[in-house]
Amino acid sequence: MWLLTRIQVKPRVKSDKTGVETSGVKHSMNPFDELSIEEATRLRERKLPVEDILAVSAGPAKAQDTIRIALAMGADRGLHIDVPESEALEPLTVAKLLKAIAEKEKSNLIFLGKQAIDDDAGQTGQILAGLLDWPQATQASKVDIDGENVTVTREVDGGVETVKAKLPIIITTDLRLNEPRYASLPNIMKAKKKKLEKKTLKDYGLEAFGRLKTVKVEEPPRRKGGGKVEDVDGMIGKFKELGVL
Amino acid sequence: MPQGAGGQAVELLGHRCQSSGLGVGRWASTLAILEQHNGKLNTASLGAVTAGKKLGGPIHGFLAGTGSKSGGAAEEAAKVDGLEKVVAVENAAYDRGLAENWAPLLAETIKKGGYSHVIVGHSAFGKSVLPRVAALLDVQPISDVTAIESEDTFVRPIYAGNAILTVQSADKTKLLTVRQTAFAPAEVGSGTAAVEDGNDPNVPSATEWVSENLTKSDRPDLGSADRVVSGGRGLKSKEDFDRLIPPLADALGAAIGASRAAVDSGFADNSLQVGQTGKNVAPQLYLCAGISGAIQHLAGMKDSKVIAAINKDADAPIFQVADVGLVGDLFEKVPELTEKLKALK
């Protein structure tokens, strides 16, 4: 089961400082979530007894497009939790939602991306693991499953470490885990026939809440670049002038 | 000590008159989670103390694992300027920073101490553990904080640093991971904080640590180096990367970094990646060669004091942010620069 978040390509801060422009901007699946789906699909291709792969996304109606891509990549069915754009979902809310879904669906392996590249929070997987009291393996670059035993190589500061635990487990994916496949046209057509259920937060006894209030969103201070030098001597001279040599 | 919500109120009122700092922290009392290994304090983690100082109010340091007390990490932490108390838990179960047993340990410590703020560095450890603590306390944590405006208002980059969000938290306890390049480590000075044993719930971890493979390097640590030399796809091969980049880094006494393209192509180790999903660096000098300057890369280095770039494409986006740009073939310019820098020594 996956959380699929939306991303946009060229972020532009709104002039009234209330957020980032999202209307009329191209959205696609969060790249870390593509890794999640790819990994689950590969587990099945490795002949592991993967019974069911459920792709989940919460957000406005267009989140369904993202789920369709997941279905075309290999997920069996989709679940869309319809949340209006006006109700911002914080990682804590999403984790509570995923907990409720995991319990209802009796999932025992949950992949999430290590972070969504819009809010860059990097929290949902860990919060979910804490709520469920399941083991967690974050920033995974290699996953091995043998029966109940799960061995995960994690990317940490300065290198990698390997941990092991038993199912059920939460794994968050890092860039080096795999190379996601493209959804082929025939598979996109087939995905249209796969089941995509639609529910709301209320169906899981939840409502959108916000612990965080956006005070403002601003452009980062612009750097004034463009100072070019002619040659290596010019570069060294500039370093001295700027006091870094 | 009183516990629970009522206890927290009493505890916080107690601090009301002592607080100083920026004057924003009348009610603040901060737990700064510090990292240590075998009794050696990880000084980079002391950025949490620096961040805590912005809140006013007392700051307690927290350490756990083998050597926390016995190996002297707590003693060293006790000297850190700005720490009032150091809470240490000596138990080998915490040596590997596993979130499964650290989270209950921290949740208990936070409840017992009635802290209003809990701060840890935005390191692999902090990122893994703090959100799990948030689940146990029912709190929405705030990641990668780069500035503290007041006791409930924090600044953090979103969209790969293309937007800066100021956010106000309504949670009773604020859980923050702080960007280490934004909060310099507090000095290990002449402080005389009291060291005391923390409560240890001793919850077993469901995850077992098996092994690690860390890149060994005599060079400065990438995250905290004053100078960074970084290579990208333009290096063409691992052989060329290894031939050109380390000598230039040595000539400058710099750490080595890489773009995602260079890491994905196998030129450099994953742990050297600078960018949105890799390391954030903010050295005095960031010198890069063969890096075009994609937004994901800029996210990790654009707070550097001076950015210098060597690239053969005069229109590469890196030149829009570089203070010192040199258009040319890196296979000529990098060796020439290396030789001329060596000659200066």
Coordinates of C-alpha atoms in Angstrom, one line a residue:
Chain A
M1 CA 0.0 0.0 0.0
W2 CA 1.3 3.4 -0.9
L3 CA 0.9 7.0 -0.2
L4 CA 1.1 8.8 -3.4
T5 CA 1.6 12.5 -3.2
R6 CA 1.5 15.2 -5.8
I7 CA 4.4 17.2 -7.0
Q8 CA 4.9 20.1 -9.3
V9 CA 7.7 20.9 -11.6
K10 CA 8.6 24.5 -11.4
P11 CA 7.6 25.9 -8.0
R12 CA 6.5 29.5 -8.0
V13 CA 5.6 31.3 -4.8
K14 CA 2.2 33.1 -5.0
S15 CA 2.4 36.9 -4.8
D16 CA 0.2 37.1 -1.7
K17 CA 2.7 34.8 0.1
T18 CA -0.1 32.3 1.0
G19 CA 1.6 29.3 -0.7
V20 CA 3.0 28.0 -3.9
E21 CA 1.1 28.2 -7.2
T22 CA -0.6 24.8 -7.8
S23 CA -3.3 25.5 -10.3
G24 CA -2.5 24.9 -14.0
V25 CA 0.8 23.3 -13.0
K26 CA 1.8 19.9 -14.2
H27 CA 1.6 17.3 -11.4
S28 CA 3.1 13.8 -11.3
M29 CA 3.7 11.1 -8.9
N30 CA 6.3 11.8 -6.2
P31 CA 9.5 10.1 -7.5
F32 CA 10.0 8.3 -4.2
D33 CA 6.5 6.8 -4.5
E34 CA 7.4 5.4 -7.9
L35 CA 10.2 3.6 -6.2
S36 CA 7.7 2.2 -3.7
I37 CA 5.5 0.7 -6.4
E38 CA 8.4 -0.6 -8.4
E39 CA 9.7 -2.4 -5.3
A40 CA 6.4 -4.1 -4.5
T41 CA 6.0 -5.1 -8.1
R42 CA 9.5 -6.6 -8.1
L43 CA 8.8 -8.5 -4.9
R44 CA 6.0 -10.2 -6.7
E45 CA 8.1 -10.8 -9.8
R46 CA 10.7 -12.5 -7.5
K47 CA 8.0 -15.0 -6.8
L48 CA 7.4 -13.9 -3.3
P49 CA 3.8 -14.6 -2.2
V50 CA 2.5 -11.0 -2.7
E51 CA -1.2 -11.4 -2.4
D52 CA -2.3 -7.9 -3.0
I53 CA -0.8 -4.6 -3.8
L54 CA -3.0 -1.6 -2.9
A55 CA -2.1 1.9 -4.0
V56 CA -3.5 4.7 -1.9
S57 CA -3.6 8.4 -2.4
A58 CA -5.3 11.1 -0.5
G59 CA -6.2 14.5 -2.0
P60 CA -8.4 16.1 -4.6
A61 CA -9.9 14.2 -7.6
K62 CA -6.8 14.5 -9.7
A63 CA -5.0 12.2 -7.2
Q64 CA -6.9 9.4 -9.1
D65 CA -4.6 10.0 -12.1
T66 CA -1.7 9.2 -9.9
I67 CA -3.3 6.0 -8.7
R68 CA -4.0 5.0 -12.3
I69 CA -0.2 5.2 -13.0
A70 CA 0.4 3.0 -10.0
L71 CA -2.1 0.5 -11.3
A72 CA -0.4 0.6 -14.7
M73 CA 3.0 -0.1 -13.0
G74 CA 1.7 -3.2 -11.2
A75 CA -0.5 -2.4 -8.3
D76 CA -3.7 -4.5 -8.1
R77 CA -6.2 -2.0 -6.9
G78 CA -6.4 1.6 -5.9
L79 CA -7.9 3.6 -3.0
H80 CA -8.6 7.3 -3.3
I81 CA -9.3 9.2 -0.2
D82 CA -11.1 12.3 -1.5
V83 CA -9.9 15.4 0.4
P84 CA -10.7 18.8 -1.0
E85 CA -7.7 20.9 -2.0
S86 CA -8.7 23.5 0.6
E87 CA -8.0 21.0 3.4
A88 CA -4.3 20.7 3.8
L89 CA -3.2 17.3 4.9
E90 CA -0.3 17.1 7.4
P91 CA 1.9 14.0 7.7
L92 CA 0.3 13.3 11.1
T93 CA -3.2 13.2 9.5
V94 CA -2.0 11.1 6.6
A95 CA -0.3 8.6 9.0
K96 CA -3.5 8.3 11.0
L97 CA -5.4 7.6 7.8
L98 CA -2.9 5.0 6.6
K99 CA -3.0 3.3 10.0
A100 CA -6.8 3.0 9.7
I101 CA -6.5 1.7 6.2
A102 CA -3.7 -0.8 7.1
E103 CA -5.7 -2.2 9.9
K104 CA -8.8 -2.5 7.8
E105 CA -7.0 -4.1 4.8
K106 CA -4.8 -6.3 7.0
S107 CA -1.7 -5.1 5.2
N108 CA 1.7 -6.3 6.6
L109 CA 4.1 -4.4 4.4
I110 CA 3.8 -0.7 3.7
F111 CA 6.1 1.2 1.4
L112 CA 6.3 5.0 1.4
G113 CA 8.7 7.4 -0.2
K114 CA 11.3 8.8 2.2
Q115 CA 9.9 12.3 1.6
A116 CA 7.5 14.1 -0.7
I117 CA 9.4 16.6 -2.8
D118 CA 6.8 19.3 -2.2
D119 CA 6.7 19.6 1.6
D120 CA 10.1 17.9 2.0
A121 CA 8.9 16.8 5.5
G122 CA 10.1 13.2 5.5
Q123 CA 7.9 12.1 8.4
T124 CA 4.9 10.1 7.3
G125 CA 6.5 6.6 7.3
Q126 CA 8.1 7.1 10.7
I127 CA 4.9 8.5 12.3
L128 CA 2.9 5.6 10.8
A129 CA 5.3 3.1 12.2
G130 CA 5.0 4.7 15.6
L131 CA 1.2 4.7 15.5
L132 CA 1.1 1.1 14.4
D133 CA 4.0 0.1 16.7
W134 CA 5.6 -1.7 13.8
P135 CA 9.3 -1.8 13.0
Q136 CA 10.5 0.9 10.5
A137 CA 13.3 0.9 8.0
T138 CA 13.8 4.3 6.5
Q139 CA 15.8 5.4 3.4
A140 CA 16.0 1.9 2.1
S141 CA 18.4 1.1 -0.8
K142 CA 18.0 -2.7 -0.7
V143 CA 15.2 -4.9 0.6
D144 CA 15.3 -8.6 1.0
I145 CA 12.3 -10.6 2.2
D146 CA 12.6 -14.3 3.3
G147 CA 9.4 -15.6 4.8
E148 CA 8.7 -13.3 7.7
N149 CA 12.2 -11.9 7.8
V150 CA 13.0 -8.6 6.3
T151 CA 16.5 -7.3 5.8
V152 CA 16.9 -3.7 4.7
T153 CA 20.0 -1.7 3.8
R154 CA 19.5 1.9 4.7
E155 CA 21.3 5.0 3.5
V156 CA 22.7 6.9 6.5
D157 CA 25.1 9.8 7.0
G158 CA 28.5 8.6 5.7
G159 CA 27.4 5.3 4.2
V160 CA 24.9 2.5 4.6
E161 CA 23.7 0.3 7.5
T162 CA 21.8 -3.0 7.4
V163 CA 19.0 -3.8 9.8
K164 CA 16.5 -6.7 10.1
A165 CA 13.1 -7.2 11.4
K166 CA 10.0 -9.3 11.0
L167 CA 6.8 -8.5 9.1
P168 CA 4.8 -6.4 9.5
I169 CA 7.1 -3.5 8.7
I170 CA 7.1 0.0 7.3
I171 CA 9.8 0.7 4.7
T172 CA 10.6 4.2 3.2
T173 CA 12.3 4.2 -0.1
D174 CA 15.5 6.0 -1.1
L175 CA 16.7 6.9 -4.6
R176 CA 19.1 4.0 -5.0
L177 CA 16.5 1.3 -4.3
N178 CA 15.6 0.6 -7.9
E179 CA 14.8 2.2 -11.2
P180 CA 11.0 2.5 -11.7
R181 CA 9.6 1.2 -14.9
Y182 CA 7.5 3.2 -17.3
A183 CA 3.8 2.5 -17.4
S184 CA 3.4 1.1 -20.9
L185 CA 0.4 2.1 -23.0
P186 CA -1.1 -1.5 -22.9
N187 CA -0.7 -1.5 -19.2
I188 CA -2.2 2.0 -18.9
M189 CA -5.3 0.6 -20.8
K190 CA -5.5 -2.4 -18.6
A191 CA -5.2 -0.3 -15.5
K192 CA -8.4 1.4 -16.4
K193 CA -10.2 -1.9 -15.7
K194 CA -8.6 -2.3 -12.3
K195 CA -10.7 -1.4 -9.2
L196 CA -10.3 2.1 -7.8
E197 CA -12.3 2.6 -4.7
K198 CA -13.2 6.1 -3.5
K199 CA -13.6 7.0 0.2
T200 CA -13.4 10.0 2.5
L201 CA -11.5 10.6 5.7
K202 CA -14.9 10.3 7.5
D203 CA -15.2 6.7 6.4
Y204 CA -12.2 6.0 8.6
G205 CA -13.5 8.1 11.5
L206 CA -11.1 11.0 10.7
E207 CA -11.3 14.6 9.8
A208 CA -8.7 17.0 8.4
F209 CA -7.0 18.9 11.1
G210 CA -4.1 21.2 11.1
R211 CA -1.6 21.6 13.9
L212 CA 0.5 23.9 11.7
K213 CA -0.7 27.2 10.4
T214 CA 1.1 28.7 7.4
V215 CA 2.1 32.2 8.3
K216 CA 3.7 33.0 4.9
V217 CA 5.5 31.4 2.0
E218 CA 8.2 33.5 0.4
E219 CA 10.7 33.4 -2.4
P220 CA 14.2 32.4 -1.1
P221 CA 16.7 35.3 -1.1
R222 CA 18.1 35.4 -4.6
R223 CA 21.8 35.0 -5.2
K224 CA 23.5 37.4 -7.4
G225 CA 25.6 35.1 -9.6
G226 CA 27.0 35.6 -13.0
G227 CA 30.4 36.9 -12.0
K228 CA 32.6 35.2 -14.6
V229 CA 36.3 35.2 -14.8
E230 CA 38.5 34.7 -17.8
D231 CA 41.0 32.1 -16.6
V232 CA 42.3 30.1 -13.7
D233 CA 44.4 33.0 -12.5
G234 CA 41.3 35.2 -12.5
M235 CA 39.5 32.5 -10.4
I236 CA 42.3 32.4 -7.8
G237 CA 42.4 36.2 -7.7
K238 CA 38.6 36.3 -7.1
F239 CA 39.0 33.8 -4.3
K240 CA 41.5 36.0 -2.6
E241 CA 39.4 39.1 -3.1
L242 CA 36.4 37.3 -1.5
G243 CA 38.5 36.1 1.4
V244 CA 38.1 32.4 0.9
L245 CA 41.7 31.7 0.1
Chain B
M1 CA 8.5 15.5 39.5
P2 CA 4.9 15.9 38.4
Q3 CA 3.9 14.1 35.2
G4 CA 1.4 14.6 32.5
A5 CA -0.3 17.7 31.2
G6 CA -0.9 19.2 34.6
G7 CA 2.7 18.5 35.5
Q8 CA 3.8 20.3 32.4
A9 CA 2.0 23.5 33.3
V10 CA 3.5 23.5 36.8
E11 CA 7.0 22.9 35.3
L12 CA 6.6 25.6 32.7
L13 CA 5.4 28.2 35.2
G14 CA 8.5 27.4 37.2
H15 CA 10.6 28.5 34.4
R16 CA 8.7 31.7 33.7
C17 CA 10.9 34.0 35.6
Q18 CA 14.2 32.5 34.6
S19 CA 13.9 32.7 30.9
S20 CA 15.9 35.2 28.9
G21 CA 17.3 34.7 25.4
L22 CA 15.4 36.6 22.8
G23 CA 12.6 37.3 25.2
V24 CA 10.3 35.1 23.1
G25 CA 10.6 32.1 25.4
R26 CA 8.8 32.9 28.6
W27 CA 7.4 29.4 28.7
A28 CA 10.1 27.5 26.9
S29 CA 12.1 24.6 28.3
T30 CA 14.0 22.7 25.7
L31 CA 15.4 19.2 25.4
A32 CA 18.3 19.1 23.0
I33 CA 19.0 15.5 21.8
L34 CA 22.7 15.0 21.3
E35 CA 24.4 12.2 19.5
Q36 CA 27.4 10.3 20.9
H37 CA 29.3 7.2 20.0
N38 CA 31.2 5.1 22.5
G39 CA 31.6 8.1 24.9
K40 CA 32.6 10.5 22.1
L41 CA 30.2 13.4 21.7
N42 CA 29.2 14.2 18.1
T43 CA 29.8 18.0 18.2
A44 CA 27.8 18.5 15.0
S45 CA 24.7 17.5 17.0
L46 CA 25.3 20.6 19.3
G47 CA 23.5 22.7 16.7
A48 CA 20.4 21.6 18.7
V49 CA 21.7 23.5 21.7
T50 CA 22.3 26.6 19.5
A51 CA 18.7 26.4 18.2
G52 CA 17.4 26.0 21.8
K53 CA 19.2 29.2 22.8
K54 CA 16.9 31.1 20.3
L55 CA 13.9 30.1 22.5
G56 CA 15.2 31.4 25.8
G57 CA 14.5 29.2 28.8
P58 CA 16.6 26.4 30.2
I59 CA 18.0 23.8 27.8
H60 CA 18.7 20.2 28.9
G61 CA 20.9 17.9 26.8
F62 CA 20.0 14.3 26.3
L63 CA 22.3 11.4 25.6
A64 CA 21.8 7.6 25.5
G65 CA 23.9 4.5 24.8
T66 CA 27.2 3.0 25.9
G67 CA 29.6 5.7 27.0
S68 CA 26.9 8.3 27.7
K69 CA 28.1 8.4 31.3
S70 CA 30.8 5.9 31.6
G71 CA 32.7 7.0 28.5
G72 CA 32.6 10.7 29.3
A73 CA 30.1 12.0 26.6
A74 CA 27.9 13.5 29.4
E75 CA 30.9 15.1 31.0
E76 CA 31.9 16.7 27.8
A77 CA 28.3 17.8 27.2
A78 CA 28.1 19.3 30.7
K79 CA 30.8 21.8 29.5
V80 CA 28.7 23.0 26.6
D81 CA 27.8 26.7 26.9
G82 CA 24.1 27.1 27.5
L83 CA 23.2 23.7 28.9
E84 CA 21.7 23.7 32.3
K85 CA 21.5 20.0 32.8
V86 CA 22.5 16.8 30.9
V87 CA 20.3 13.8 31.2
A88 CA 22.1 10.5 30.3
V89 CA 20.9 6.9 29.9
E90 CA 23.6 4.4 29.9
N91 CA 22.3 1.3 28.1
A92 CA 23.9 -0.5 25.1
A93 CA 20.4 -1.0 23.6
Y94 CA 20.5 2.6 22.4
D95 CA 23.9 2.4 20.7
R96 CA 22.6 2.1 17.1
G97 CA 20.0 4.8 17.3
L98 CA 17.1 2.5 16.5
A99 CA 13.9 4.4 16.4
E100 CA 11.9 1.5 17.9
N101 CA 13.4 1.8 21.3
W102 CA 14.6 5.4 21.1
A103 CA 11.1 6.7 20.5
P104 CA 9.6 5.3 23.8
L105 CA 12.7 6.5 25.6
L106 CA 12.4 10.0 24.4
A107 CA 8.6 10.1 24.8
E108 CA 9.1 9.2 28.5
T109 CA 11.9 11.7 29.0
I110 CA 9.8 14.5 27.4
K111 CA 6.7 13.7 29.5
K112 CA 8.7 13.5 32.7
G113 CA 10.6 16.7 32.0
G114 CA 7.5 18.6 30.7
Y115 CA 9.6 20.1 27.9
S116 CA 7.9 22.6 25.6
H117 CA 10.5 22.1 22.8
V118 CA 12.5 19.1 21.7
I119 CA 15.3 19.6 19.2
V120 CA 17.5 17.2 17.3
G121 CA 19.7 17.7 14.2
H122 CA 18.2 16.9 10.8
S123 CA 20.7 13.9 10.6
A124 CA 19.9 10.4 9.5
F125 CA 19.3 9.6 13.2
G126 CA 17.1 12.7 13.9
K127 CA 15.0 12.2 10.8
S128 CA 14.4 8.5 11.7
V129 CA 13.6 9.0 15.3
L130 CA 11.8 12.2 15.9
P131 CA 8.7 11.6 13.8
R132 CA 8.2 8.3 15.6
V133 CA 8.3 10.2 18.9
A134 CA 5.7 12.5 17.4
A135 CA 3.4 9.5 16.9
L136 CA 3.7 8.6 20.6
L137 CA 3.0 12.2 21.7
D138 CA 0.3 13.0 19.0
V139 CA 2.3 15.9 17.7
Q140 CA 3.0 17.2 14.2
P141 CA 6.7 17.6 14.0
I142 CA 8.5 20.3 12.0
S143 CA 11.4 19.2 9.8
D144 CA 14.7 20.8 8.7
V145 CA 14.1 24.1 10.5
T146 CA 16.4 26.9 9.3
A147 CA 15.3 29.7 11.6
I148 CA 13.3 30.1 14.9
E149 CA 11.1 33.2 14.9
S150 CA 9.5 32.7 18.2
E151 CA 8.6 29.9 20.5
D152 CA 5.8 28.7 18.2
T153 CA 6.9 30.0 14.8
F154 CA 9.5 28.4 12.6
V155 CA 11.0 28.8 9.2
R156 CA 11.8 25.9 6.8
P157 CA 12.5 25.4 3.1
I158 CA 10.0 23.5 1.0
Y159 CA 10.0 22.5 -2.7
A160 CA 13.7 21.8 -2.8
G161 CA 14.4 25.2 -1.2
N162 CA 12.5 27.1 -3.9
A163 CA 10.1 28.5 -1.3
I164 CA 10.6 29.4 2.3
L165 CA 7.7 28.5 4.6
T166 CA 7.0 30.2 7.9
V167 CA 4.8 28.0 10.1
Q168 CA 3.1 28.4 13.4
S169 CA 2.6 25.3 15.6
A170 CA -0.4 24.8 17.8
D171 CA 1.1 21.7 19.4
K172 CA 1.7 21.7 23.1
T173 CA 5.2 20.2 22.6
K174 CA 7.1 21.3 19.6
L175 CA 9.3 18.7 18.0
L176 CA 11.9 20.1 15.7
T177 CA 14.7 18.7 13.5
V178 CA 17.1 21.6 12.7
R179 CA 19.3 22.0 9.6
Q180 CA 22.8 21.7 10.8
T181 CA 24.2 24.3 8.4
A182 CA 21.8 26.8 9.8
F183 CA 22.7 26.4 13.5
A184 CA 26.4 26.2 14.2
P185 CA 27.3 23.7 17.0
A186 CA 27.3 25.3 20.5
E187 CA 30.8 25.6 21.9
V188 CA 32.2 23.1 24.4
G189 CA 33.3 25.7 26.8
S190 CA 33.4 26.0 30.6
G191 CA 29.8 25.1 31.4
T192 CA 29.1 23.1 34.6
A193 CA 25.8 21.5 33.9
A194 CA 24.6 18.9 36.3
V195 CA 24.6 15.3 34.9
E196 CA 21.7 13.1 35.9
D197 CA 20.4 9.7 35.0
G198 CA 17.4 9.6 32.9
N199 CA 14.5 7.2 33.2
D200 CA 14.9 4.1 31.0
P201 CA 11.7 2.4 29.9
N202 CA 13.9 -0.2 28.2
V203 CA 11.4 -1.1 25.5
P204 CA 13.0 -3.7 23.2
S205 CA 13.6 -2.7 19.5
A206 CA 11.7 -4.7 17.0
T207 CA 14.5 -4.0 14.5
E208 CA 17.9 -5.5 14.9
W209 CA 21.0 -3.7 13.7
V210 CA 23.1 -6.1 11.5
S211 CA 26.1 -4.1 10.1
E212 CA 27.3 -0.9 8.6
N213 CA 29.6 0.2 5.8
L214 CA 30.7 3.7 6.3
T215 CA 33.0 5.5 3.8
K216 CA 36.3 6.0 5.5
S217 CA 37.9 9.4 4.8
D218 CA 40.7 11.5 6.3
R219 CA 39.1 14.5 4.6
P220 CA 36.9 17.0 6.5
D221 CA 33.3 15.9 7.0
L222 CA 31.1 17.0 4.0
G223 CA 28.3 18.3 6.2
S224 CA 30.5 20.6 8.3
A225 CA 33.5 21.4 6.0
D226 CA 34.6 25.0 5.4
R227 CA 35.4 24.2 1.8
V228 CA 33.8 21.7 -0.5
V229 CA 34.9 20.5 -4.0
S230 CA 32.2 18.8 -5.9
G231 CA 32.1 16.9 -9.2
G232 CA 29.3 16.1 -11.6
R233 CA 28.5 14.3 -14.7
G234 CA 31.0 16.4 -16.7
L235 CA 33.8 14.3 -15.1
K236 CA 32.7 11.5 -17.5
S237 CA 34.0 8.5 -15.5
K238 CA 35.0 7.3 -12.0
E239 CA 38.6 7.2 -13.1
D240 CA 38.5 10.9 -14.1
F241 CA 36.6 11.8 -11.0
D242 CA 39.2 10.1 -8.8
R243 CA 42.1 11.6 -10.9
L244 CA 40.9 15.2 -10.8
I245 CA 38.7 15.9 -7.8
P246 CA 40.7 14.5 -4.8
P247 CA 43.9 16.4 -5.7
L248 CA 41.9 19.7 -6.0
A249 CA 40.1 19.0 -2.7
D250 CA 43.5 18.3 -1.1
A251 CA 45.0 21.5 -2.4
L252 CA 42.1 23.4 -0.7
G253 CA 41.8 21.2 2.4
A254 CA 38.2 20.6 1.2
A255 CA 35.6 17.8 1.6
I256 CA 34.5 16.1 -1.6
G257 CA 30.9 16.2 -2.8
A258 CA 29.1 15.1 -5.9
S259 CA 25.9 15.7 -7.9
R260 CA 23.2 13.0 -8.1
A261 CA 24.2 12.4 -11.8
A262 CA 27.8 11.6 -10.7
V263 CA 26.6 9.3 -7.9
D264 CA 24.1 7.5 -10.1
S265 CA 26.8 7.0 -12.7
G266 CA 29.0 5.4 -10.1
F267 CA 31.7 8.1 -10.1
A268 CA 31.3 8.8 -6.4
D269 CA 29.7 7.2 -3.3
N270 CA 26.1 7.9 -2.4
S271 CA 27.1 9.5 0.9
L272 CA 28.8 12.3 -1.0
Q273 CA 25.6 13.4 -2.8
V274 CA 24.8 17.1 -2.3
G275 CA 21.2 18.2 -3.0
Q276 CA 17.6 18.0 -2.0
T277 CA 17.7 14.3 -1.3
G278 CA 21.4 14.2 -0.2
K279 CA 23.4 16.4 2.0
N280 CA 22.9 20.1 2.7
V281 CA 26.1 22.0 2.8
A282 CA 26.9 25.7 3.4
P283 CA 30.6 26.0 3.4
Q284 CA 32.7 29.2 2.9
L285 CA 33.6 28.0 -0.5
Y286 CA 31.7 25.6 -2.7
L287 CA 33.7 24.8 -5.9
C288 CA 32.1 22.6 -8.4
A289 CA 33.2 21.2 -11.8
G290 CA 31.1 19.6 -14.4
I291 CA 27.8 20.3 -12.6
S292 CA 25.0 22.0 -14.6
G293 CA 23.1 23.2 -11.6
A294 CA 19.7 21.4 -11.5
I295 CA 17.3 22.8 -8.8
Q296 CA 17.7 19.6 -6.8
H297 CA 21.4 20.2 -6.6
L298 CA 21.1 23.9 -5.9
A299 CA 18.8 23.0 -3.0
G300 CA 21.8 21.4 -1.2
M301 CA 24.4 24.1 -1.7
K302 CA 23.0 27.5 -2.4
D303 CA 23.5 28.8 1.1
S304 CA 27.3 28.5 0.6
K305 CA 29.1 31.8 1.1
V306 CA 31.0 31.7 -2.1
I307 CA 30.0 29.4 -5.0
A308 CA 32.5 28.8 -7.8
A309 CA 31.9 26.8 -10.9
I310 CA 33.9 25.4 -13.8
N311 CA 31.7 24.3 -16.7
K312 CA 32.2 24.3 -20.5
D313 CA 28.6 25.4 -21.1
A314 CA 28.4 29.1 -20.6
D315 CA 24.6 28.9 -20.3
A316 CA 24.6 26.2 -17.6
P317 CA 22.2 27.3 -14.7
I318 CA 25.1 27.0 -12.2
F319 CA 26.5 30.3 -13.5
Q320 CA 23.3 32.0 -12.4
V321 CA 24.2 31.4 -8.8
A322 CA 28.0 31.2 -9.0
D323 CA 30.0 34.1 -7.6
V324 CA 33.0 33.0 -9.6
G325 CA 32.3 31.3 -12.9
L326 CA 34.9 30.0 -15.3
V327 CA 33.8 28.8 -18.7
G328 CA 36.1 26.1 -19.9
D329 CA 37.0 22.5 -20.2
L330 CA 37.3 21.0 -16.7
F331 CA 39.9 18.5 -17.9
E332 CA 42.3 21.4 -18.5
K333 CA 41.1 23.9 -15.9
V334 CA 40.9 21.6 -12.9
P335 CA 44.5 20.3 -13.1
E336 CA 45.7 23.9 -13.8
L337 CA 43.8 25.2 -10.8
T338 CA 45.1 22.4 -8.6
E339 CA 48.8 23.1 -9.5
K340 CA 48.4 26.8 -9.0
L341 CA 46.7 26.4 -5.6
K342 CA 49.5 24.0 -4.6
A343 CA 52.1 26.5 -5.6
L344 CA 50.5 29.1 -3.4
K345 CA 51.0 27.0 -0.2

